[in-house]
Amino acid sequence: MKRGISETVATLLTLVIVVSLGITVLSWGNQYITTLRQGVEQQAYITRETIKERPIIEHIQVNSTGAYIFVRNVGFSDSVIDSVYIERGSDGNITLISVPPISLDPGDASYILIRNVTDYTFVSGETYVFTLVSKRGYKVSYTELVE
């Protein structure tokens, strides 16, 4: 006489295993989709805010002290300038200058000082491209010939 589990018990056991695996997969998929959706929503928010911000460089004055970059936010959202890149025209060398973050509300203006020798050395007769980058990634550039 052979002894074993009945077909009904085997079917119920298989059903329990399949359902528990299905619940696990659905739970993981739901968590994955939720995380993905949150990332997309955050990126969309940043993109919307970046479109609203619009810092412009009004003027750059380079003298023996350094470079004064006059910037204004003409957008509809606040803007925080946290990076300045300077590209020398003769060799294309790009330098990142560390500046304290400058917060500009819509309509506000300010200036950024790049000290000569301490932060960067400007050479007379050279053309420089100044690029400001906001915290959200908005970029604005201005070309200036140092006399």
mmCIF file of N, CA and C in Angstrom, residues 6-142:
data_model
loop_
_atom_site.group_PDB
_atom_site.id
_atom_site.type_symbol
_atom_site.label_atom_id
_atom_site.label_comp_id
_atom_site.label_asym_id
_atom_site.label_seq_id
_atom_site.Cartn_x
_atom_site.Cartn_y
_atom_site.Cartn_z
ATOM 1 N N SER A 6 -2.907 13.378 -0.633
ATOM 2 C CA SER A 6 -3.984 13.274 -1.614
ATOM 3 C C SER A 6 -3.882 14.389 -2.641
ATOM 4 N N GLU A 7 -4.583 14.212 -3.737
ATOM 5 C CA GLU A 7 -4.584 15.226 -4.795
ATOM 6 C C GLU A 7 -5.157 16.542 -4.305
ATOM 7 N N THR A 8 -6.113 16.495 -3.444
ATOM 8 C CA THR A 8 -6.741 17.718 -2.927
ATOM 9 C C THR A 8 -5.761 18.517 -2.091
ATOM 10 N N VAL A 9 -5.008 17.871 -1.242
ATOM 11 C CA VAL A 9 -4.015 18.554 -0.414
ATOM 12 C C VAL A 9 -2.903 19.120 -1.295
ATOM 13 N N ALA A 10 -2.461 18.360 -2.260
ATOM 14 C CA ALA A 10 -1.409 18.830 -3.172
ATOM 15 C C ALA A 10 -1.876 20.042 -3.965
ATOM 16 N N THR A 11 -3.113 20.019 -4.433
ATOM 17 C CA THR A 11 -3.662 21.146 -5.180
ATOM 18 C C THR A 11 -3.765 22.381 -4.299
ATOM 19 N N LEU A 12 -4.250 22.201 -3.070
ATOM 20 C CA LEU A 12 -4.344 23.338 -2.139
ATOM 21 C C LEU A 12 -2.965 23.900 -1.810
ATOM 22 N N LEU A 13 -1.990 23.046 -1.580
ATOM 23 C CA LEU A 13 -0.630 23.486 -1.282
ATOM 24 C C LEU A 13 -0.041 24.258 -2.467
ATOM 25 N N THR A 14 -0.232 23.762 -3.673
ATOM 26 C CA THR A 14 0.250 24.459 -4.875
ATOM 27 C C THR A 14 -0.436 25.811 -5.025
ATOM 28 N N LEU A 15 -1.729 25.847 -4.763
ATOM 29 C CA LEU A 15 -2.492 27.091 -4.859
ATOM 30 C C LEU A 15 -1.982 28.129 -3.851
ATOM 31 N N VAL A 16 -1.706 27.719 -2.636
ATOM 32 C CA VAL A 16 -1.182 28.636 -1.605
ATOM 33 C C VAL A 16 0.173 29.181 -2.028
ATOM 34 N N ILE A 17 1.041 28.339 -2.544
ATOM 35 C CA ILE A 17 2.376 28.786 -2.974
ATOM 36 C C ILE A 17 2.264 29.775 -4.134
ATOM 37 N N VAL A 18 1.426 29.478 -5.111
ATOM 38 C CA VAL A 18 1.266 30.365 -6.276
ATOM 39 C C VAL A 18 0.681 31.710 -5.851
ATOM 40 N N VAL A 19 -0.319 31.700 -4.999
ATOM 41 C CA VAL A 19 -0.933 32.955 -4.547
ATOM 42 C C VAL A 19 0.064 33.794 -3.749
ATOM 43 N N SER A 20 0.831 33.151 -2.861
ATOM 44 C CA SER A 20 1.804 33.918 -2.072
ATOM 45 C C SER A 20 2.895 34.506 -2.967
ATOM 46 N N LEU A 21 3.360 33.759 -3.967
ATOM 47 C CA LEU A 21 4.340 34.313 -4.914
ATOM 48 C C LEU A 21 3.722 35.460 -5.718
ATOM 49 N N GLY A 22 2.475 35.319 -6.113
ATOM 50 C CA GLY A 22 1.798 36.390 -6.853
ATOM 51 C C GLY A 22 1.667 37.657 -6.028
ATOM 52 N N ILE A 23 1.319 37.504 -4.748
ATOM 53 C CA ILE A 23 1.205 38.676 -3.865
ATOM 54 C C ILE A 23 2.562 39.340 -3.710
ATOM 55 N N THR A 24 3.619 38.565 -3.569
ATOM 56 C CA THR A 24 4.972 39.118 -3.436
ATOM 57 C C THR A 24 5.357 39.912 -4.686
ATOM 58 N N VAL A 25 5.115 39.345 -5.856
ATOM 59 C CA VAL A 25 5.453 40.027 -7.114
ATOM 60 C C VAL A 25 4.617 41.301 -7.273
ATOM 61 N N LEU A 26 3.332 41.238 -6.967
ATOM 62 C CA LEU A 26 2.480 42.431 -7.067
ATOM 63 C C LEU A 26 2.906 43.518 -6.095
ATOM 64 N N SER A 27 3.278 43.121 -4.887
ATOM 65 C CA SER A 27 3.740 44.095 -3.889
ATOM 66 C C SER A 27 5.014 44.777 -4.357
ATOM 67 N N TRP A 28 5.961 43.998 -4.859
ATOM 68 C CA TRP A 28 7.211 44.571 -5.370
ATOM 69 C C TRP A 28 6.931 45.497 -6.556
ATOM 70 N N GLY A 29 6.080 45.062 -7.477
ATOM 71 C CA GLY A 29 5.752 45.883 -8.648
ATOM 72 C C GLY A 29 5.083 47.186 -8.260
ATOM 73 N N ASN A 30 4.186 47.136 -7.292
ATOM 74 C CA ASN A 30 3.515 48.346 -6.823
ATOM 75 C C ASN A 30 4.516 49.327 -6.210
ATOM 76 N N GLN A 31 5.435 48.808 -5.395
ATOM 77 C CA GLN A 31 6.453 49.667 -4.779
ATOM 78 C C GLN A 31 7.373 50.260 -5.844
ATOM 79 N N TYR A 32 7.747 49.464 -6.839
ATOM 80 C CA TYR A 32 8.615 49.936 -7.922
ATOM 81 C C TYR A 32 7.932 51.051 -8.716
ATOM 82 N N ILE A 33 6.679 50.861 -9.065
ATOM 83 C CA ILE A 33 5.930 51.867 -9.833
ATOM 84 C C ILE A 33 5.768 53.146 -9.019
ATOM 85 N N THR A 34 5.498 53.024 -7.722
ATOM 86 C CA THR A 34 5.355 54.201 -6.862
ATOM 87 C C THR A 34 6.660 54.991 -6.808
ATOM 88 N N THR A 35 7.777 54.313 -6.627
ATOM 89 C CA THR A 35 9.084 54.975 -6.591
ATOM 90 C C THR A 35 9.389 55.643 -7.928
ATOM 91 N N LEU A 36 9.100 54.968 -9.015
ATOM 92 C CA LEU A 36 9.330 55.522 -10.348
ATOM 93 C C LEU A 36 8.472 56.762 -10.578
ATOM 94 N N ARG A 37 7.208 56.704 -10.172
ATOM 95 C CA ARG A 37 6.291 57.839 -10.341
ATOM 96 C C ARG A 37 6.765 59.041 -9.533
ATOM 97 N N GLN A 38 7.232 58.822 -8.302
ATOM 98 C CA GLN A 38 7.720 59.923 -7.473
ATOM 99 C C GLN A 38 8.935 60.590 -8.114
ATOM 100 N N GLY A 39 9.827 59.788 -8.684
ATOM 101 C CA GLY A 39 10.998 60.349 -9.366
ATOM 102 C C GLY A 39 10.610 61.188 -10.570
ATOM 103 N N VAL A 40 9.638 60.705 -11.348
ATOM 104 C CA VAL A 40 9.175 61.450 -12.523
ATOM 105 C C VAL A 40 8.499 62.756 -12.096
ATOM 106 N N GLU A 41 7.679 62.697 -11.042
ATOM 107 C CA GLU A 41 7.013 63.913 -10.559
ATOM 108 C C GLU A 41 8.023 64.941 -10.071
ATOM 109 N N GLN A 42 9.061 64.496 -9.366
ATOM 110 C CA GLN A 42 10.085 65.425 -8.880
ATOM 111 C C GLN A 42 10.833 66.055 -10.052
ATOM 112 N N GLN A 43 11.181 65.257 -11.060
ATOM 113 C CA GLN A 43 11.882 65.788 -12.228
ATOM 114 C C GLN A 43 10.997 66.775 -12.983
ATOM 115 N N ALA A 44 9.707 66.483 -13.084
ATOM 116 C CA ALA A 44 8.784 67.398 -13.761
ATOM 117 C C ALA A 44 8.687 68.709 -13.001
ATOM 118 N N TYR A 45 8.671 68.661 -11.680
ATOM 119 C CA TYR A 45 8.625 69.884 -10.863
ATOM 120 C C TYR A 45 9.881 70.717 -11.089
ATOM 121 N N ILE A 46 11.034 70.069 -11.070
ATOM 122 C CA ILE A 46 12.296 70.794 -11.281
ATOM 123 C C ILE A 46 12.309 71.418 -12.673
ATOM 124 N N THR A 47 11.837 70.680 -13.674
ATOM 125 C CA THR A 47 11.796 71.205 -15.042
ATOM 126 C C THR A 47 10.863 72.412 -15.132
ATOM 127 N N ARG A 48 9.685 72.329 -14.500
ATOM 128 C CA ARG A 48 8.750 73.462 -14.515
ATOM 129 C C ARG A 48 9.379 74.690 -13.861
ATOM 130 N N GLU A 49 10.046 74.496 -12.726
ATOM 131 C CA GLU A 49 10.659 75.623 -12.027
ATOM 132 C C GLU A 49 11.846 76.180 -12.819
ATOM 133 N N THR A 50 12.600 75.305 -13.486
ATOM 134 C CA THR A 50 13.724 75.758 -14.300
ATOM 135 C C THR A 50 13.238 76.611 -15.467
ATOM 136 N N ILE A 51 12.103 76.234 -16.044
ATOM 137 C CA ILE A 51 11.548 77.010 -17.150
ATOM 138 C C ILE A 51 11.138 78.397 -16.669
ATOM 139 N N LYS A 52 10.651 78.494 -15.434
ATOM 140 C CA LYS A 52 10.198 79.782 -14.890
ATOM 141 C C LYS A 52 11.353 80.699 -14.517
ATOM 142 N N GLU A 53 12.495 80.131 -14.122
ATOM 143 C CA GLU A 53 13.609 80.987 -13.724
ATOM 144 C C GLU A 53 14.358 81.472 -14.962
ATOM 145 N N ARG A 54 14.891 82.663 -14.887
ATOM 146 C CA ARG A 54 15.625 83.198 -16.036
ATOM 147 C C ARG A 54 16.611 84.264 -15.585
ATOM 148 N N PRO A 55 17.740 83.840 -15.031
ATOM 149 C CA PRO A 55 18.765 84.829 -14.722
ATOM 150 C C PRO A 55 19.461 85.272 -16.009
ATOM 151 N N ILE A 56 19.793 86.534 -16.081
ATOM 152 C CA ILE A 56 20.543 87.046 -17.228
ATOM 153 C C ILE A 56 21.764 87.790 -16.715
ATOM 154 N N ILE A 57 22.805 87.802 -17.518
ATOM 155 C CA ILE A 57 23.987 88.603 -17.204
ATOM 156 C C ILE A 57 23.807 89.931 -17.915
ATOM 157 N N GLU A 58 23.694 90.998 -17.138
ATOM 158 C CA GLU A 58 23.493 92.319 -17.730
ATOM 159 C C GLU A 58 24.798 92.938 -18.202
ATOM 160 N N HIS A 59 25.861 92.701 -17.430
ATOM 161 C CA HIS A 59 27.127 93.351 -17.758
ATOM 162 C C HIS A 59 28.240 92.663 -16.976
ATOM 163 N N ILE A 60 29.432 92.675 -17.531
ATOM 164 C CA ILE A 60 30.616 92.192 -16.812
ATOM 165 C C ILE A 60 31.672 93.272 -16.899
ATOM 166 N N GLN A 61 32.237 93.593 -15.757
ATOM 167 C CA GLN A 61 33.296 94.598 -15.701
ATOM 168 C C GLN A 61 34.543 93.928 -15.142
ATOM 169 N N VAL A 62 35.607 93.913 -15.938
ATOM 170 C CA VAL A 62 36.867 93.315 -15.503
ATOM 171 C C VAL A 62 37.872 94.437 -15.310
ATOM 172 N N ASN A 63 38.467 94.496 -14.121
ATOM 173 C CA ASN A 63 39.512 95.481 -13.833
ATOM 174 C C ASN A 63 40.613 94.801 -13.024
ATOM 175 N N SER A 64 41.491 95.584 -12.419
ATOM 176 C CA SER A 64 42.618 95.009 -11.683
ATOM 177 C C SER A 64 42.170 94.221 -10.449
ATOM 178 N N THR A 65 41.004 94.539 -9.913
ATOM 179 C CA THR A 65 40.483 93.829 -8.741
ATOM 180 C C THR A 65 39.980 92.443 -9.118
ATOM 181 N N GLY A 66 39.348 92.345 -10.262
ATOM 182 C CA GLY A 66 38.767 91.084 -10.714
ATOM 183 C C GLY A 66 37.620 91.344 -11.668
ATOM 184 N N ALA A 67 36.714 90.394 -11.724
ATOM 185 C CA ALA A 67 35.557 90.512 -12.609
ATOM 186 C C ALA A 67 34.293 90.662 -11.773
ATOM 187 N N TYR A 68 33.523 91.674 -12.096
ATOM 188 C CA TYR A 68 32.219 91.887 -11.477
ATOM 189 C C TYR A 68 31.164 91.449 -12.493
ATOM 190 N N ILE A 69 30.403 90.426 -12.136
ATOM 191 C CA ILE A 69 29.363 89.915 -13.017
ATOM 192 C C ILE A 69 28.031 90.404 -12.471
ATOM 193 N N PHE A 70 27.377 91.275 -13.220
ATOM 194 C CA PHE A 70 26.088 91.819 -12.797
ATOM 195 C C PHE A 70 24.989 90.937 -13.367
ATOM 196 N N VAL A 71 24.177 90.354 -12.492
ATOM 197 C CA VAL A 71 23.167 89.389 -12.896
ATOM 198 C C VAL A 71 21.798 89.815 -12.354
ATOM 199 N N ARG A 72 20.757 89.549 -13.150
ATOM 200 C CA ARG A 72 19.377 89.876 -12.770
ATOM 201 C C ARG A 72 18.485 88.687 -13.112
ATOM 202 N N ASN A 73 17.498 88.451 -12.257
ATOM 203 C CA ASN A 73 16.525 87.389 -12.513
ATOM 204 C C ASN A 73 15.290 88.032 -13.133
ATOM 205 N N VAL A 74 15.058 87.777 -14.419
ATOM 206 C CA VAL A 74 13.892 88.332 -15.111
ATOM 207 C C VAL A 74 12.785 87.288 -15.265
ATOM 208 N N GLY A 75 12.926 86.155 -14.581
ATOM 209 C CA GLY A 75 11.938 85.093 -14.662
ATOM 210 C C GLY A 75 10.825 85.252 -13.638
ATOM 211 N N PHE A 76 10.003 84.215 -13.548
ATOM 212 C CA PHE A 76 8.856 84.216 -12.646
ATOM 213 C C PHE A 76 9.098 83.378 -11.401
ATOM 214 N N SER A 77 10.280 82.800 -11.262
ATOM 215 C CA SER A 77 10.605 81.941 -10.129
ATOM 216 C C SER A 77 11.949 82.378 -9.559
ATOM 217 N N ASP A 78 12.176 82.070 -8.277
ATOM 218 C CA ASP A 78 13.458 82.407 -7.677
ATOM 219 C C ASP A 78 14.565 81.614 -8.379
ATOM 220 N N SER A 79 15.777 82.124 -8.271
ATOM 221 C CA SER A 79 16.919 81.484 -8.907
ATOM 222 C C SER A 79 18.099 81.559 -7.945
ATOM 223 N N VAL A 80 18.840 80.465 -7.829
ATOM 224 C CA VAL A 80 20.031 80.432 -6.981
ATOM 225 C C VAL A 80 21.225 80.096 -7.869
ATOM 226 N N ILE A 81 22.120 81.059 -8.041
ATOM 227 C CA ILE A 81 23.336 80.857 -8.830
ATOM 228 C C ILE A 81 24.375 80.240 -7.907
ATOM 229 N N ASP A 82 24.873 79.060 -8.270
ATOM 230 C CA ASP A 82 25.863 78.427 -7.394
ATOM 231 C C ASP A 82 27.143 77.996 -8.108
ATOM 232 N N SER A 83 27.219 78.223 -9.421
ATOM 233 C CA SER A 83 28.433 77.856 -10.149
ATOM 234 C C SER A 83 28.755 78.903 -11.204
ATOM 235 N N VAL A 84 30.039 79.201 -11.345
ATOM 236 C CA VAL A 84 30.514 80.097 -12.397
ATOM 237 C C VAL A 84 31.651 79.382 -13.125
ATOM 238 N N TYR A 85 31.503 79.278 -14.450
ATOM 239 C CA TYR A 85 32.550 78.699 -15.282
ATOM 240 C C TYR A 85 33.142 79.807 -16.132
ATOM 241 N N ILE A 86 34.461 79.816 -16.244
ATOM 242 C CA ILE A 86 35.149 80.789 -17.089
ATOM 243 C C ILE A 86 35.943 80.025 -18.138
ATOM 244 N N GLU A 87 35.654 80.339 -19.400
ATOM 245 C CA GLU A 87 36.369 79.700 -20.503
ATOM 246 C C GLU A 87 37.247 80.743 -21.179
ATOM 247 N N ARG A 88 38.560 80.454 -21.245
ATOM 248 C CA ARG A 88 39.495 81.361 -21.924
ATOM 249 C C ARG A 88 39.427 81.088 -23.408
ATOM 250 N N GLY A 89 39.232 82.143 -24.197
ATOM 251 C CA GLY A 89 39.025 82.002 -25.627
ATOM 252 C C GLY A 89 40.212 81.461 -26.395
ATOM 253 N N SER A 90 41.442 81.772 -25.966
ATOM 254 C CA SER A 90 42.611 81.376 -26.755
ATOM 255 C C SER A 90 42.868 79.879 -26.735
ATOM 256 N N ASP A 91 42.616 79.220 -25.610
ATOM 257 C CA ASP A 91 42.898 77.790 -25.543
ATOM 258 C C ASP A 91 41.691 76.940 -25.159
ATOM 259 N N GLY A 92 40.551 77.573 -24.881
ATOM 260 C CA GLY A 92 39.346 76.829 -24.529
ATOM 261 C C GLY A 92 39.372 76.227 -23.139
ATOM 262 N N ASN A 93 40.354 76.621 -22.319
ATOM 263 C CA ASN A 93 40.465 76.106 -20.953
ATOM 264 C C ASN A 93 39.271 76.591 -20.123
ATOM 265 N N ILE A 94 38.553 75.649 -19.483
ATOM 266 C CA ILE A 94 37.381 75.990 -18.681
ATOM 267 C C ILE A 94 37.709 75.769 -17.207
ATOM 268 N N THR A 95 37.417 76.776 -16.396
ATOM 269 C CA THR A 95 37.689 76.710 -14.959
ATOM 270 C C THR A 95 36.401 76.928 -14.185
ATOM 271 N N LEU A 96 36.150 76.064 -13.198
ATOM 272 C CA LEU A 96 35.016 76.230 -12.297
ATOM 273 C C LEU A 96 35.450 77.088 -11.128
ATOM 274 N N ILE A 97 34.722 78.173 -10.888
ATOM 275 C CA ILE A 97 35.026 79.081 -9.783
ATOM 276 C C ILE A 97 34.006 78.840 -8.676
ATOM 277 N N SER A 98 34.491 78.599 -7.467
ATOM 278 C CA SER A 98 33.596 78.410 -6.328
ATOM 279 C C SER A 98 33.109 79.775 -5.847
ATOM 280 N N VAL A 99 31.803 79.939 -5.821
ATOM 281 C CA VAL A 99 31.198 81.177 -5.320
ATOM 282 C C VAL A 99 30.116 80.801 -4.310
ATOM 283 N N PRO A 100 29.894 81.659 -3.328
ATOM 284 C CA PRO A 100 28.772 81.382 -2.422
ATOM 285 C C PRO A 100 27.466 81.492 -3.197
ATOM 286 N N PRO A 101 26.476 80.658 -2.892
ATOM 287 C CA PRO A 101 25.204 80.714 -3.619
ATOM 288 C C PRO A 101 24.561 82.096 -3.528
ATOM 289 N N ILE A 102 24.100 82.591 -4.665
ATOM 290 C CA ILE A 102 23.442 83.894 -4.724
ATOM 291 C C ILE A 102 21.980 83.662 -5.070
ATOM 292 N N SER A 103 21.101 84.007 -4.139
ATOM 293 C CA SER A 103 19.672 83.805 -4.328
ATOM 294 C C SER A 103 19.056 85.073 -4.908
ATOM 295 N N LEU A 104 18.315 84.894 -6.003
ATOM 296 C CA LEU A 104 17.669 86.024 -6.669
ATOM 297 C C LEU A 104 16.172 85.754 -6.794
ATOM 298 N N ASP A 105 15.371 86.588 -6.160
ATOM 299 C CA ASP A 105 13.929 86.517 -6.353
ATOM 300 C C ASP A 105 13.605 87.134 -7.706
ATOM 301 N N PRO A 106 12.413 86.903 -8.246
ATOM 302 C CA PRO A 106 12.055 87.523 -9.525
ATOM 303 C C PRO A 106 12.226 89.035 -9.469
ATOM 304 N N GLY A 107 12.971 89.594 -10.419
ATOM 305 C CA GLY A 107 13.223 91.027 -10.489
ATOM 306 C C GLY A 107 14.451 91.487 -9.737
ATOM 307 N N ASP A 108 15.017 90.639 -8.875
ATOM 308 C CA ASP A 108 16.202 91.026 -8.100
ATOM 309 C C ASP A 108 17.449 91.046 -8.976
ATOM 310 N N ALA A 109 18.417 91.855 -8.554
ATOM 311 C CA ALA A 109 19.715 91.924 -9.226
ATOM 312 C C ALA A 109 20.813 91.865 -8.169
ATOM 313 N N SER A 110 21.967 91.397 -8.581
ATOM 314 C CA SER A 110 23.114 91.314 -7.688
ATOM 315 C C SER A 110 24.369 91.228 -8.542
ATOM 316 N N TYR A 111 25.504 91.092 -7.887
ATOM 317 C CA TYR A 111 26.733 90.902 -8.636
ATOM 318 C C TYR A 111 27.553 89.806 -7.981
ATOM 319 N N ILE A 112 28.394 89.194 -8.796
ATOM 320 C CA ILE A 112 29.320 88.160 -8.347
ATOM 321 C C ILE A 112 30.715 88.694 -8.593
ATOM 322 N N LEU A 113 31.558 88.622 -7.583
ATOM 323 C CA LEU A 113 32.939 89.090 -7.721
ATOM 324 C C LEU A 113 33.864 87.888 -7.867
ATOM 325 N N ILE A 114 34.614 87.877 -8.970
ATOM 326 C CA ILE A 114 35.667 86.887 -9.173
ATOM 327 C C ILE A 114 36.971 87.652 -8.982
ATOM 328 N N ARG A 115 37.638 87.428 -7.863
ATOM 329 C CA ARG A 115 38.859 88.194 -7.545
ATOM 330 C C ARG A 115 40.005 87.795 -8.464
ATOM 331 N N ASN A 116 40.710 88.804 -8.946
ATOM 332 C CA ASN A 116 41.873 88.575 -9.784
ATOM 333 C C ASN A 116 42.981 87.973 -8.928
ATOM 334 N N VAL A 117 43.705 87.028 -9.425
ATOM 335 C CA VAL A 117 44.814 86.306 -8.814
ATOM 336 C C VAL A 117 44.311 85.289 -7.777
ATOM 337 N N THR A 118 43.473 85.703 -6.809
ATOM 338 C CA THR A 118 43.006 84.774 -5.783
ATOM 339 C C THR A 118 42.135 83.690 -6.390
ATOM 340 N N ASP A 119 41.103 84.082 -7.155
ATOM 341 C CA ASP A 119 40.180 83.120 -7.751
ATOM 342 C C ASP A 119 40.575 82.739 -9.177
ATOM 343 N N TYR A 120 41.053 83.726 -9.919
ATOM 344 C CA TYR A 120 41.335 83.514 -11.334
ATOM 345 C C TYR A 120 42.241 84.648 -11.798
ATOM 346 N N THR A 121 43.095 84.384 -12.761
ATOM 347 C CA THR A 121 43.967 85.430 -13.301
ATOM 348 C C THR A 121 43.506 85.792 -14.702
ATOM 349 N N PHE A 122 43.103 87.056 -14.874
ATOM 350 C CA PHE A 122 42.651 87.549 -16.169
ATOM 351 C C PHE A 122 43.826 88.177 -16.901
ATOM 352 N N VAL A 123 43.925 87.891 -18.200
ATOM 353 C CA VAL A 123 45.010 88.408 -19.033
ATOM 354 C C VAL A 123 44.439 89.431 -19.994
ATOM 355 N N SER A 124 45.085 90.578 -20.076
ATOM 356 C CA SER A 124 44.644 91.641 -20.976
ATOM 357 C C SER A 124 44.721 91.165 -22.429
ATOM 358 N N GLY A 125 43.689 91.514 -23.208
ATOM 359 C CA GLY A 125 43.638 91.128 -24.609
ATOM 360 C C GLY A 125 42.967 89.782 -24.852
ATOM 361 N N GLU A 126 42.641 89.067 -23.806
ATOM 362 C CA GLU A 126 41.975 87.758 -23.921
ATOM 363 C C GLU A 126 40.459 87.922 -23.919
ATOM 364 N N THR A 127 39.807 87.009 -24.601
ATOM 365 C CA THR A 127 38.351 86.938 -24.572
ATOM 366 C C THR A 127 37.967 85.801 -23.638
ATOM 367 N N TYR A 128 36.990 86.059 -22.789
ATOM 368 C CA TYR A 128 36.523 85.066 -21.827
ATOM 369 C C TYR A 128 35.019 84.862 -21.978
ATOM 370 N N VAL A 129 34.579 83.619 -21.815
ATOM 371 C CA VAL A 129 33.152 83.311 -21.793
ATOM 372 C C VAL A 129 32.799 82.951 -20.353
ATOM 373 N N PHE A 130 31.938 83.751 -19.748
ATOM 374 C CA PHE A 130 31.477 83.526 -18.382
ATOM 375 C C PHE A 130 30.132 82.790 -18.464
ATOM 376 N N THR A 131 30.032 81.668 -17.790
ATOM 377 C CA THR A 131 28.784 80.896 -17.762
ATOM 378 C C THR A 131 28.338 80.736 -16.316
ATOM 379 N N LEU A 132 27.128 81.201 -16.033
ATOM 380 C CA LEU A 132 26.538 81.035 -14.710
ATOM 381 C C LEU A 132 25.567 79.858 -14.780
ATOM 382 N N VAL A 133 25.562 79.041 -13.739
ATOM 383 C CA VAL A 133 24.666 77.887 -13.679
ATOM 384 C C VAL A 133 23.888 77.958 -12.370
ATOM 385 N N SER A 134 22.559 77.826 -12.497
ATOM 386 C CA SER A 134 21.716 77.860 -11.301
ATOM 387 C C SER A 134 21.656 76.474 -10.669
ATOM 388 N N LYS A 135 21.125 76.440 -9.476
ATOM 389 C CA LYS A 135 20.995 75.182 -8.750
ATOM 390 C C LYS A 135 20.125 74.185 -9.506
ATOM 391 N N ARG A 136 19.158 74.688 -10.269
ATOM 392 C CA ARG A 136 18.279 73.814 -11.042
ATOM 393 C C ARG A 136 18.857 73.472 -12.417
ATOM 394 N N GLY A 137 20.016 74.035 -12.760
ATOM 395 C CA GLY A 137 20.664 73.684 -14.012
ATOM 396 C C GLY A 137 20.501 74.683 -15.145
ATOM 397 N N TYR A 138 19.850 75.822 -14.906
ATOM 398 C CA TYR A 138 19.704 76.829 -15.958
ATOM 399 C C TYR A 138 21.070 77.473 -16.208
ATOM 400 N N LYS A 139 21.445 77.621 -17.480
ATOM 401 C CA LYS A 139 22.750 78.181 -17.837
ATOM 402 C C LYS A 139 22.575 79.459 -18.629
ATOM 403 N N VAL A 140 23.426 80.425 -18.353
ATOM 404 C CA VAL A 140 23.461 81.659 -19.119
ATOM 405 C C VAL A 140 24.934 82.046 -19.314
ATOM 406 N N SER A 141 25.280 82.470 -20.527
ATOM 407 C CA SER A 141 26.672 82.795 -20.849
ATOM 408 C C SER A 141 26.791 84.222 -21.362
ATOM 409 N N TYR A 142 27.993 84.771 -21.223
ATOM 410 C CA TYR A 142 28.295 86.126 -21.641
ATOM 411 C C TYR A 142 29.757 86.167 -22.034
#
